[in-house]
Short mmCIF file of C-alpha atoms and ligand atoms in Angstrom, two decimals:
data_model
loop_
_atom_site.label_atom_id
_atom_site.label_comp_id
_atom_site.label_asym_id
_atom_site.label_seq_id
_atom_site.Cartn_x
_atom_site.Cartn_y
_atom_site.Cartn_z
CA UNK A 21 63.28 104.07 58.61
CA UNK A 22 64.97 106.82 56.65
CA UNK A 23 65.99 110.34 57.66
CA UNK A 24 68.49 112.99 56.65
CA UNK A 25 70.19 113.42 60.02
CA UNK A 26 70.13 110.73 62.71
CA UNK A 27 70.88 112.24 66.13
CA UNK A 28 72.11 109.98 68.92
CA UNK A 29 71.14 111.43 72.32
CA UNK A 30 68.07 113.36 73.46
CA UNK A 31 69.83 115.73 75.84
CA UNK A 32 69.89 119.48 75.22
CA UNK A 33 72.43 119.22 72.34
CA UNK A 34 70.53 116.61 70.35
CA UNK A 35 67.09 118.14 70.90
CA UNK A 36 68.24 121.65 70.07
CA UNK A 37 69.85 120.56 66.78
CA UNK A 38 66.81 118.49 65.86
CA UNK A 39 64.51 121.43 66.52
CA UNK A 40 66.63 123.95 64.57
CA UNK A 41 67.01 121.65 61.54
CA UNK A 42 63.30 120.80 61.53
CA UNK A 43 62.43 124.50 61.31
CA UNK A 44 64.53 124.68 58.12
CA UNK A 45 62.91 121.64 56.55
CA UNK A 46 65.67 119.13 57.35
CA UNK A 47 64.41 115.79 58.66
CA UNK A 48 65.89 114.23 61.82
CA UNK A 49 65.32 111.28 64.12
CA UNK A 50 66.57 111.48 67.72
CA UNK A 51 67.46 108.23 69.52
CA UNK A 52 67.55 108.46 73.32
CA UNK A 53 68.63 105.64 75.59
CA UNK A 54 66.60 106.75 78.61
CA UNK A 55 62.94 107.58 79.22
CA UNK A 56 61.87 111.19 79.04
CA UNK A 57 61.16 111.20 82.79
CA UNK A 58 64.71 110.06 83.49
CA UNK A 59 66.25 112.75 81.27
CA UNK A 60 64.08 115.41 82.92
CA UNK A 61 65.01 114.13 86.39
CA UNK A 62 68.68 115.05 85.97
CA UNK A 63 69.64 118.29 87.68
CA UNK A 64 72.52 119.93 85.87
CA UNK A 65 73.32 123.35 84.45
CA UNK A 66 71.82 126.57 85.72
CA UNK A 67 73.73 129.37 84.02
CA UNK A 68 73.33 130.06 80.29
CA UNK A 69 75.16 132.58 78.19
CA UNK A 70 73.23 135.00 76.00
CA UNK A 71 74.32 133.08 72.88
CA UNK A 72 72.57 129.98 74.21
CA UNK A 73 69.41 131.93 75.05
CA UNK A 74 69.42 133.36 71.51
CA UNK A 75 69.63 129.88 70.05
CA UNK A 76 66.65 128.80 72.22
CA UNK A 77 64.65 131.69 70.74
CA UNK A 78 65.74 130.80 67.21
CA UNK A 79 64.54 127.25 67.92
CA UNK A 80 61.16 128.77 68.91
CA UNK A 81 61.69 127.51 72.46
CA UNK A 82 62.45 130.76 74.25
CA UNK A 83 59.06 131.89 75.47
CA UNK A 84 58.96 130.26 78.90
CA UNK A 85 62.68 130.88 79.39
CA UNK A 86 62.20 134.59 78.71
CA UNK A 87 59.30 134.86 81.14
CA UNK A 88 60.71 132.71 83.97
CA UNK A 89 64.49 133.19 83.82
CA UNK A 90 66.57 135.61 85.85
CA UNK A 91 69.13 137.83 84.13
CA UNK A 92 72.29 138.13 86.23
CA UNK A 93 74.71 141.02 85.80
CA UNK A 94 77.32 139.76 88.21
CA UNK A 95 78.33 137.21 90.85
CA UNK A 96 80.26 137.17 94.11
CA UNK A 97 83.53 135.51 95.00
CA UNK A 98 84.05 134.78 98.69
CA UNK A 99 87.66 134.25 99.73
CA UNK A 100 87.90 132.72 103.18
CA UNK A 101 84.84 134.62 104.34
CA UNK A 102 85.33 137.93 102.50
CA UNK A 103 82.97 138.75 99.62
CA UNK A 104 83.88 140.64 96.46
CA UNK A 105 81.59 141.22 93.49
CA UNK A 106 82.42 140.60 89.83
CA UNK A 107 80.38 143.05 87.77
CA UNK A 108 79.92 140.99 84.59
CA UNK A 109 78.06 143.65 82.68
CA UNK A 110 80.58 146.38 83.42
CA UNK A 111 83.62 144.24 82.69
CA UNK A 112 82.25 142.45 79.60
CA UNK A 113 81.10 145.59 77.86
CA UNK A 114 77.38 145.13 78.51
CA UNK A 115 76.68 141.38 78.61
CA UNK A 116 74.96 139.28 81.26
CA UNK A 117 74.01 135.63 81.84
CA UNK A 118 70.66 133.89 82.09
CA UNK A 119 69.75 131.74 85.08
CA UNK A 120 67.38 129.03 83.81
CA UNK A 121 67.73 125.33 84.62
CA UNK A 122 68.84 122.73 82.09
CA UNK A 123 65.87 120.62 83.23
CA UNK A 124 63.45 123.36 82.23
CA UNK A 125 65.05 124.10 78.89
CA UNK A 126 65.15 120.38 78.07
CA UNK A 127 61.43 120.22 78.90
CA UNK A 128 60.82 123.20 76.56
CA UNK A 129 62.77 121.47 73.77
CA UNK A 130 60.81 118.21 74.20
CA UNK A 131 57.53 120.13 74.13
CA UNK A 132 58.55 121.90 70.92
CA UNK A 133 59.53 118.58 69.33
CA UNK A 134 56.11 117.14 70.30
CA UNK A 135 54.28 120.21 68.99
CA UNK A 136 55.99 119.93 65.60
CA UNK A 137 55.68 116.17 65.30
CA UNK A 138 59.43 115.58 65.75
CA UNK A 139 60.62 111.97 66.00
CA UNK A 140 62.26 111.33 69.36
CA UNK A 141 62.52 107.62 70.17
CA UNK A 142 63.14 106.78 73.84
CA UNK A 143 64.44 103.69 75.62
CA UNK A 144 66.51 102.55 72.64
CA UNK A 145 69.09 99.87 73.44
CA UNK A 146 72.28 98.69 71.76
CA UNK A 147 72.69 101.64 69.40
CA UNK A 148 75.33 100.82 66.76
CA UNK A 149 76.65 103.20 64.08
CA UNK A 150 77.54 101.63 60.71
CA UNK A 151 79.57 102.65 57.63
CA UNK A 152 80.60 106.00 59.07
CA UNK A 153 83.74 106.39 57.02
CA UNK A 154 82.55 104.94 53.75
CA UNK A 155 81.49 106.80 50.64
CA UNK A 156 78.15 105.02 51.00
CA UNK A 157 75.66 106.64 53.41
CA UNK A 158 75.81 105.62 57.08
CA UNK A 159 73.11 103.72 58.94
CA UNK A 160 72.23 103.19 62.58
CA UNK A 161 70.70 100.21 64.31
CA UNK A 162 69.11 99.90 67.75
CA UNK A 163 67.17 97.32 69.66
CA UNK A 164 63.54 97.88 70.53
CA UNK A 165 62.55 94.92 72.71
CA UNK A 166 63.35 91.83 70.63
CA UNK A 167 63.54 93.67 67.33
CA UNK A 168 66.51 95.34 65.67
CA UNK A 169 65.52 98.57 63.91
CA UNK A 170 67.53 100.22 61.14
CA UNK A 171 67.72 103.91 60.21
CA UNK A 172 69.35 104.99 56.93
CA UNK A 173 70.61 108.57 56.87
CA UNK A 174 73.03 111.07 55.33
CA UNK A 175 74.76 112.02 58.59
CA UNK A 176 74.98 110.84 62.18
CA UNK A 177 75.28 113.32 65.05
CA UNK A 178 76.85 111.97 68.23
CA UNK A 179 75.16 114.04 70.95
CA UNK A 180 75.03 111.18 73.44
CA UNK A 181 77.07 112.65 76.26
CA UNK A 182 80.34 111.56 77.81
CA UNK A 183 79.31 107.90 78.24
CA UNK A 184 77.68 107.52 74.81
CA UNK A 185 78.58 105.18 71.95
CA UNK A 186 79.29 107.74 69.22
CA UNK A 187 82.79 108.80 70.26
CA UNK A 188 83.71 105.14 70.78
CA UNK A 189 82.74 104.45 67.15
CA UNK A 190 85.74 106.45 65.94
CA UNK A 191 88.74 104.13 65.39
CA UNK A 192 91.39 104.24 68.10
CA UNK A 193 94.12 105.21 65.66
CA UNK A 194 92.15 108.32 64.64
CA UNK A 195 90.80 109.48 68.00
CA UNK A 196 92.95 111.55 70.37
CA UNK A 197 91.68 112.08 73.90
CA UNK A 198 92.97 114.72 76.34
CA UNK A 199 91.93 114.34 79.94
CA UNK A 200 92.47 115.79 83.39
CA UNK A 201 90.76 114.21 86.37
CA UNK A 202 90.48 116.30 89.53
CA UNK A 203 90.92 114.66 92.94
CA UNK A 204 87.47 115.79 94.18
CA UNK A 205 83.81 116.09 93.25
CA UNK A 206 80.87 118.40 93.89
CA UNK A 207 78.08 117.32 96.17
CA UNK A 208 74.99 119.19 94.96
CA UNK A 209 71.70 119.77 96.79
CA UNK A 210 68.49 121.19 95.34
CA UNK A 211 66.07 122.56 97.94
CA UNK A 212 62.77 124.37 97.90
CA UNK A 213 64.13 127.33 99.83
CA UNK A 214 64.71 131.00 99.11
CA UNK A 215 68.22 131.51 97.68
CA UNK A 216 70.61 132.98 100.22
CA UNK A 217 71.82 135.61 97.76
CA UNK A 218 70.29 137.26 94.69
CA UNK A 219 73.52 136.48 92.78
CA UNK A 220 75.69 133.35 92.72
CA UNK A 221 78.43 133.08 95.33
CA UNK A 222 81.59 131.11 94.44
CA UNK A 223 83.34 130.46 97.74
CA UNK A 224 87.01 129.59 98.24
CA UNK A 225 87.64 128.18 101.70
CA UNK A 226 90.38 126.18 103.39
CA UNK A 227 87.83 123.36 104.01
CA UNK A 228 86.99 123.28 100.30
CA UNK A 229 85.07 125.13 97.61
CA UNK A 230 81.33 125.90 97.87
CA UNK A 231 78.81 127.42 95.47
CA UNK A 232 75.47 129.07 96.18
CA UNK A 233 73.31 129.02 93.06
CA UNK A 234 69.61 129.05 92.30
CA UNK A 235 66.92 128.09 89.85
CA UNK A 236 64.29 130.65 90.95
CA UNK A 237 63.37 132.72 93.99
CA UNK A 238 61.91 129.59 95.62
CA UNK A 239 64.42 126.98 94.44
CA UNK A 240 68.06 126.96 95.51
CA UNK A 241 71.00 124.92 94.26
CA UNK A 242 74.06 124.56 96.49
CA UNK A 243 77.31 122.64 96.04
CA UNK A 244 80.29 121.74 98.23
CA UNK A 245 83.60 120.24 97.20
CA UNK A 246 83.96 116.69 98.60
CA UNK A 247 86.62 113.96 98.34
CA UNK A 248 86.07 111.42 95.55
CA UNK A 249 85.71 108.71 98.16
CA UNK A 250 82.55 110.29 99.63
CA UNK A 251 79.11 108.96 98.70
CA UNK A 252 75.72 110.65 98.85
CA UNK A 253 74.82 108.34 101.75
CA UNK A 254 77.70 109.84 103.76
CA UNK A 255 75.94 113.22 103.71
CA UNK A 256 72.69 113.76 105.62
CA UNK A 257 70.91 117.02 104.81
CA UNK A 258 71.98 118.37 108.22
CA UNK A 259 75.64 117.54 107.61
CA UNK A 260 75.47 119.20 104.19
CA UNK A 261 73.98 122.45 105.52
CA UNK A 262 76.47 122.60 108.40
CA UNK A 263 79.43 122.13 106.06
CA UNK A 264 78.10 124.65 103.54
CA UNK A 265 77.68 127.25 106.32
CA UNK A 266 81.26 126.74 107.50
CA UNK A 267 82.56 127.65 104.03
CA UNK A 268 80.48 130.84 103.61
CA UNK A 269 80.99 134.33 105.09
CA UNK A 270 79.42 134.49 108.60
CA UNK A 271 76.56 136.83 107.66
CA UNK A 272 75.70 134.76 104.58
CA UNK A 273 75.74 131.55 106.67
CA UNK A 274 73.47 133.19 109.26
CA UNK A 275 70.96 134.12 106.54
CA UNK A 276 70.98 130.69 104.87
CA UNK A 277 67.52 129.12 104.75
CA UNK A 278 67.79 125.34 104.99
CA UNK A 279 65.26 122.64 104.18
CA UNK A 280 64.93 119.07 102.98
CA UNK A 281 66.89 118.22 99.83
CA UNK A 282 64.78 117.45 96.76
CA UNK A 283 67.81 116.08 94.94
CA UNK A 284 71.29 115.24 96.12
CA UNK A 285 74.11 113.92 93.93
CA UNK A 286 77.88 113.88 93.56
CA UNK A 287 79.55 114.83 90.27
CA UNK A 288 83.26 114.07 89.87
CA UNK A 289 85.22 116.90 88.25
CA UNK A 290 86.88 116.16 84.94
CA UNK A 291 88.23 117.99 81.89
CA UNK A 292 88.11 116.05 78.63
CA UNK A 293 88.45 116.77 74.90
CA UNK A 294 88.21 114.32 72.01
CA UNK A 295 89.73 115.21 68.64
CA UNK A 296 88.69 115.26 65.86
CA UNK A 297 85.00 116.09 66.32
CA UNK A 298 84.20 114.79 62.84
CA UNK A 299 85.01 111.39 61.43
CA UNK A 300 83.55 110.57 58.02
CA UNK A 301 79.82 111.12 58.28
CA UNK A 302 79.80 111.27 62.09
CA UNK A 303 79.85 114.63 63.89
CA UNK A 304 80.28 114.82 67.68
CA UNK A 305 78.61 117.60 69.69
CA UNK A 306 78.43 118.62 73.36
CA UNK A 307 79.49 116.33 76.20
CA UNK A 308 80.11 113.48 73.72
CA UNK A 309 83.22 115.37 72.61
CA UNK A 310 84.23 117.47 75.59
CA UNK A 311 83.47 118.04 79.24
CA UNK A 312 84.64 120.62 81.77
CA UNK A 313 84.50 120.89 85.53
CA UNK A 314 81.33 122.91 86.28
CA UNK A 315 83.18 125.79 88.00
CA UNK A 316 83.02 128.18 85.04
CA UNK A 317 79.46 127.16 83.99
CA UNK A 318 80.79 126.33 80.50
CA UNK A 319 79.56 122.76 79.78
CA UNK A 320 76.17 123.34 78.22
CA UNK A 321 77.34 126.63 76.79
CA UNK A 322 80.14 124.86 74.89
CA UNK A 323 77.55 122.44 73.54
CA UNK A 324 75.61 125.46 72.24
CA UNK A 325 78.44 126.64 70.00
CA UNK A 326 78.89 123.12 68.56
CA UNK A 327 75.19 123.08 67.73
CA UNK A 328 75.37 126.54 66.19
CA UNK A 329 78.28 125.55 63.91
CA UNK A 330 76.68 122.22 62.97
CA UNK A 331 73.29 123.79 62.29
CA UNK A 332 74.78 126.34 59.90
CA UNK A 333 77.03 123.75 58.25
CA UNK A 334 74.00 121.49 57.63
CA UNK A 335 71.99 124.41 56.22
CA UNK A 336 74.83 125.22 53.83
CA UNK A 337 75.04 121.58 52.79
CA UNK A 338 71.33 121.01 52.20
CA UNK A 339 70.29 124.45 50.95
CA UNK A 340 73.39 125.75 49.16
CA UNK A 341 75.31 122.55 48.23
CA UNK A 342 78.26 124.04 50.15
CA UNK A 343 80.26 121.66 52.38
CA UNK A 344 82.79 124.18 53.70
CA UNK A 345 81.04 124.36 57.10
CA UNK A 346 80.97 120.57 57.45
CA UNK A 347 84.63 120.32 56.44
CA UNK A 348 85.68 123.02 58.90
CA UNK A 349 83.39 121.93 61.75
CA UNK A 350 85.91 120.05 63.85
CA UNK A 351 88.58 122.73 63.67
CA UNK A 352 86.15 125.59 64.31
CA UNK A 353 84.34 123.89 67.19
CA UNK A 354 87.57 122.78 68.86
CA UNK A 355 89.03 126.30 68.81
CA UNK A 356 86.19 127.51 71.06
CA UNK A 357 86.05 124.28 73.08
CA UNK A 358 89.70 124.67 74.15
CA UNK A 359 89.07 128.24 75.31
CA UNK A 360 86.24 126.98 77.52
CA UNK A 361 88.58 124.25 78.79
CA UNK A 362 91.22 126.81 79.71
CA UNK A 363 88.74 129.04 81.50
CA UNK A 364 87.13 126.16 83.43
CA UNK A 365 90.54 124.84 84.46
CA UNK A 366 91.54 128.33 85.64
CA UNK A 367 88.36 128.91 87.71
CA UNK A 368 88.69 125.40 89.18
CA UNK A 369 92.37 125.86 90.05
CA UNK A 370 91.70 129.28 91.58
CA UNK A 371 88.88 128.32 93.91
CA UNK A 372 89.32 124.69 95.05
CA UNK A 373 91.39 123.19 97.83
CA UNK A 374 93.77 120.63 96.33
CA UNK A 375 94.60 117.76 98.69
CA UNK A 376 98.33 117.65 97.93
CA UNK A 377 98.97 121.32 97.29
CA UNK A 378 101.95 123.01 98.89
CA UNK A 379 101.89 126.30 100.78
CA UNK A 380 103.43 127.76 97.63
CA UNK A 381 100.37 126.80 95.53
CA UNK A 382 98.00 128.37 98.06
CA UNK A 383 100.02 131.58 97.96
CA UNK A 384 99.66 131.61 94.18
CA UNK A 385 95.87 131.24 94.55
CA UNK A 386 95.88 134.18 97.03
CA UNK A 387 97.88 136.22 94.56
CA UNK A 388 95.72 135.28 91.58
CA UNK A 389 92.62 136.48 93.47
CA UNK A 390 94.31 139.64 94.73
CA UNK A 391 95.46 140.41 91.19
CA UNK A 392 91.99 139.73 89.79
CA UNK A 393 90.31 142.29 92.04
CA UNK A 394 93.09 144.85 91.52
CA UNK A 395 92.96 144.85 87.74
CA UNK A 396 90.07 145.86 85.50
CA UNK A 397 91.80 143.97 82.69
CA UNK A 398 91.89 140.74 84.70
CA UNK A 399 88.22 141.22 85.61
CA UNK A 400 87.54 141.90 81.94
CA UNK A 401 89.13 138.58 81.00
CA UNK A 402 87.07 136.71 83.61
CA UNK A 403 83.86 138.48 82.56
CA UNK A 404 84.23 137.94 78.80
CA UNK A 405 84.87 134.23 79.34
CA UNK A 406 82.03 133.79 81.86
CA UNK A 407 79.40 135.49 79.68
CA UNK A 408 80.69 133.43 76.74
CA UNK A 409 83.16 134.12 73.95
CA UNK A 410 81.51 134.90 70.61
CA UNK A 411 80.59 132.10 68.21
P1 LIG B 502 73.83 115.11 77.92
O1 LIG B 502 72.99 116.08 78.67
O2 LIG B 502 74.67 114.18 78.70
O3 LIG B 502 72.85 114.28 76.99
C1 LIG B 502 73.25 113.14 76.29
C2 LIG B 502 72.05 112.22 76.11
O4 LIG B 502 72.45 111.05 75.39
C3 LIG B 502 71.85 109.91 75.99
N1 LIG B 502 72.64 108.71 75.63
C4 LIG B 502 72.32 107.88 74.62
N2 LIG B 502 71.29 107.90 73.76
C5 LIG B 502 71.24 106.90 72.83
N3 LIG B 502 72.15 105.90 72.78
C6 LIG B 502 73.19 105.85 73.63
N4 LIG B 502 74.08 104.86 73.57
C7 LIG B 502 73.32 106.88 74.61
N5 LIG B 502 74.20 107.15 75.61
C8 LIG B 502 73.77 108.26 76.21
C9 LIG B 502 71.83 110.23 77.48
O5 LIG B 502 70.84 109.49 78.17
C10 LIG B 502 71.52 111.73 77.46
O6 LIG B 502 70.13 111.99 77.54
O7 LIG B 502 74.79 115.85 76.87
P2 LIG B 502 74.54 117.18 76.04
O8 LIG B 502 73.18 117.17 75.39
O9 LIG B 502 75.74 117.38 75.20
O10 LIG B 502 74.47 118.36 77.14
C11 LIG B 502 75.59 118.70 77.91
C12 LIG B 502 75.16 119.21 79.28
O11 LIG B 502 74.31 118.27 79.88
C13 LIG B 502 76.37 119.50 80.20
O12 LIG B 502 77.44 120.07 79.47
C14 LIG B 502 76.02 120.46 81.34
O13 LIG B 502 75.05 119.92 82.17
C15 LIG B 502 77.27 120.81 82.17
N6 LIG B 502 76.96 121.68 83.34
C16 LIG B 502 76.81 123.05 83.19
N7 LIG B 502 76.92 123.62 81.98
C17 LIG B 502 76.71 124.97 81.82
O14 LIG B 502 76.84 125.48 80.70
N8 LIG B 502 76.35 125.78 82.89
C18 LIG B 502 76.22 125.28 84.16
O15 LIG B 502 75.85 126.02 85.08
C19 LIG B 502 76.48 123.86 84.35
N9 LIG B 502 76.37 123.29 85.58
C20 LIG B 502 76.86 121.10 84.61
C21 LIG B 502 76.56 121.95 85.72
C22 LIG B 502 77.02 119.72 84.80
C23 LIG B 502 76.92 119.18 86.07
N10 LIG B 502 77.08 117.78 86.20
C24 LIG B 502 76.16 116.95 86.89
C25 LIG B 502 78.08 117.10 85.42
C26 LIG B 502 76.46 121.41 86.99
C27 LIG B 502 76.67 120.05 87.19
C28 LIG B 502 76.62 119.53 88.59
C1 LIG B 503 74.22 125.52 88.89
O1 LIG B 503 73.35 126.35 89.21
O2 LIG B 503 73.97 124.31 88.86
C2 LIG B 503 75.59 125.98 88.57
C3 LIG B 503 75.83 127.34 88.45
C4 LIG B 503 77.12 127.79 88.16
C5 LIG B 503 78.13 126.88 88.00
C6 LIG B 503 77.89 125.53 88.10
C7 LIG B 503 76.61 125.06 88.39
O3 LIG B 503 79.38 127.34 87.74
#
């Protein structure tokens, strides 16, 4: 097989880039390790910045999002039972965020790829990237049953998530990895219940962080901070609801509608950046290059800016014979990635209970929150980061 751009990974990053390039006449093949059902079974992001929503529309995938999403102009922070609202629109100069699940937007992207005859190959095994650094064009092989298939291309996009093969194809002496592992995870539950609050509630509590989020007015998503040693089996639905209630303000807990979990999983919290994001003819995008703890809702949104930069760089290359965008991709993408890292680290540090923290550290958290709600400038900084820095 032959294509212009071979994309490894059929998550939101890979599908979005494939869709955008296709609309501009650039041919792609997407290789995805899992089945489509598996990819669509993963429950992940819920909050999108306007820039991401705009990209969905540009990819001609925004129709269902625009009719089914919720636009949120703020969220609440609960500090040991006391609620205070962050007015995102006021403090960001008019912006808001879009609540629409990653599962749904991935489904929309797959449907668009089907509609336009896009090539997305599922269940590929043993993907190997070849000749990435050479002056000769790269090629990719994968196993389909007993057969090895080969794809010749101009460029390879590594959009295969944190555990993918693309990043690992960059030589050790070139790749620099920066990592921070947090000593806890988030236990998440999806339930077919009415959300307890019209806006998200981020809750700081001595027993640990909690988050009340939603996918729609009939689908709620809740999280609690748990030790890394906990497993999903340790948490019955009843135990989860009881613990969540303990961490919320009393009136919120009293109003919480509980029900059976549709999905329950634990995600460890980690910050990670790989540099550079380009090596030869390989370009990394999204979780393949960087991940954040979910506290600031930045993960998928950081992937969106990578895709935006790559999309425009590819257009300049193929339509204008201009490689400036490709040459500057890594530097440009990383500048925004690190800002998302800083913000996610800050939100995580502010709101979680750290097992070994001293009384001094807790006092600093108290002070950080008190300062936040006493200063329009501090709220402005939070708001402009949460709605997404420009790209
Ligand atoms: P993905 O979604 O991991 O997709 C990568 C795809 O590559 C496939 N793959 C391979 N394919 C071929 N060959 C191989 N060798 C391969 N290895 C892997 C995988 O099967 C997969 O389909 O990466 P992508 O596309 O870069 O998207 C990133 C987002 O998924 C991620 O950043 C967000 O989900 C993070 N995130 C959030 N981001 C937000 O912007 N807002 C949020 O509110 C938000 N909430 C969250 C989150 C992530 C969470 N978890 C579970 C980590 C909440 C949670 C709990
Ligand atoms: C979610 O709804 O899954 C969600 C929302 C906000 C976050 C993280 C996750 O910060």
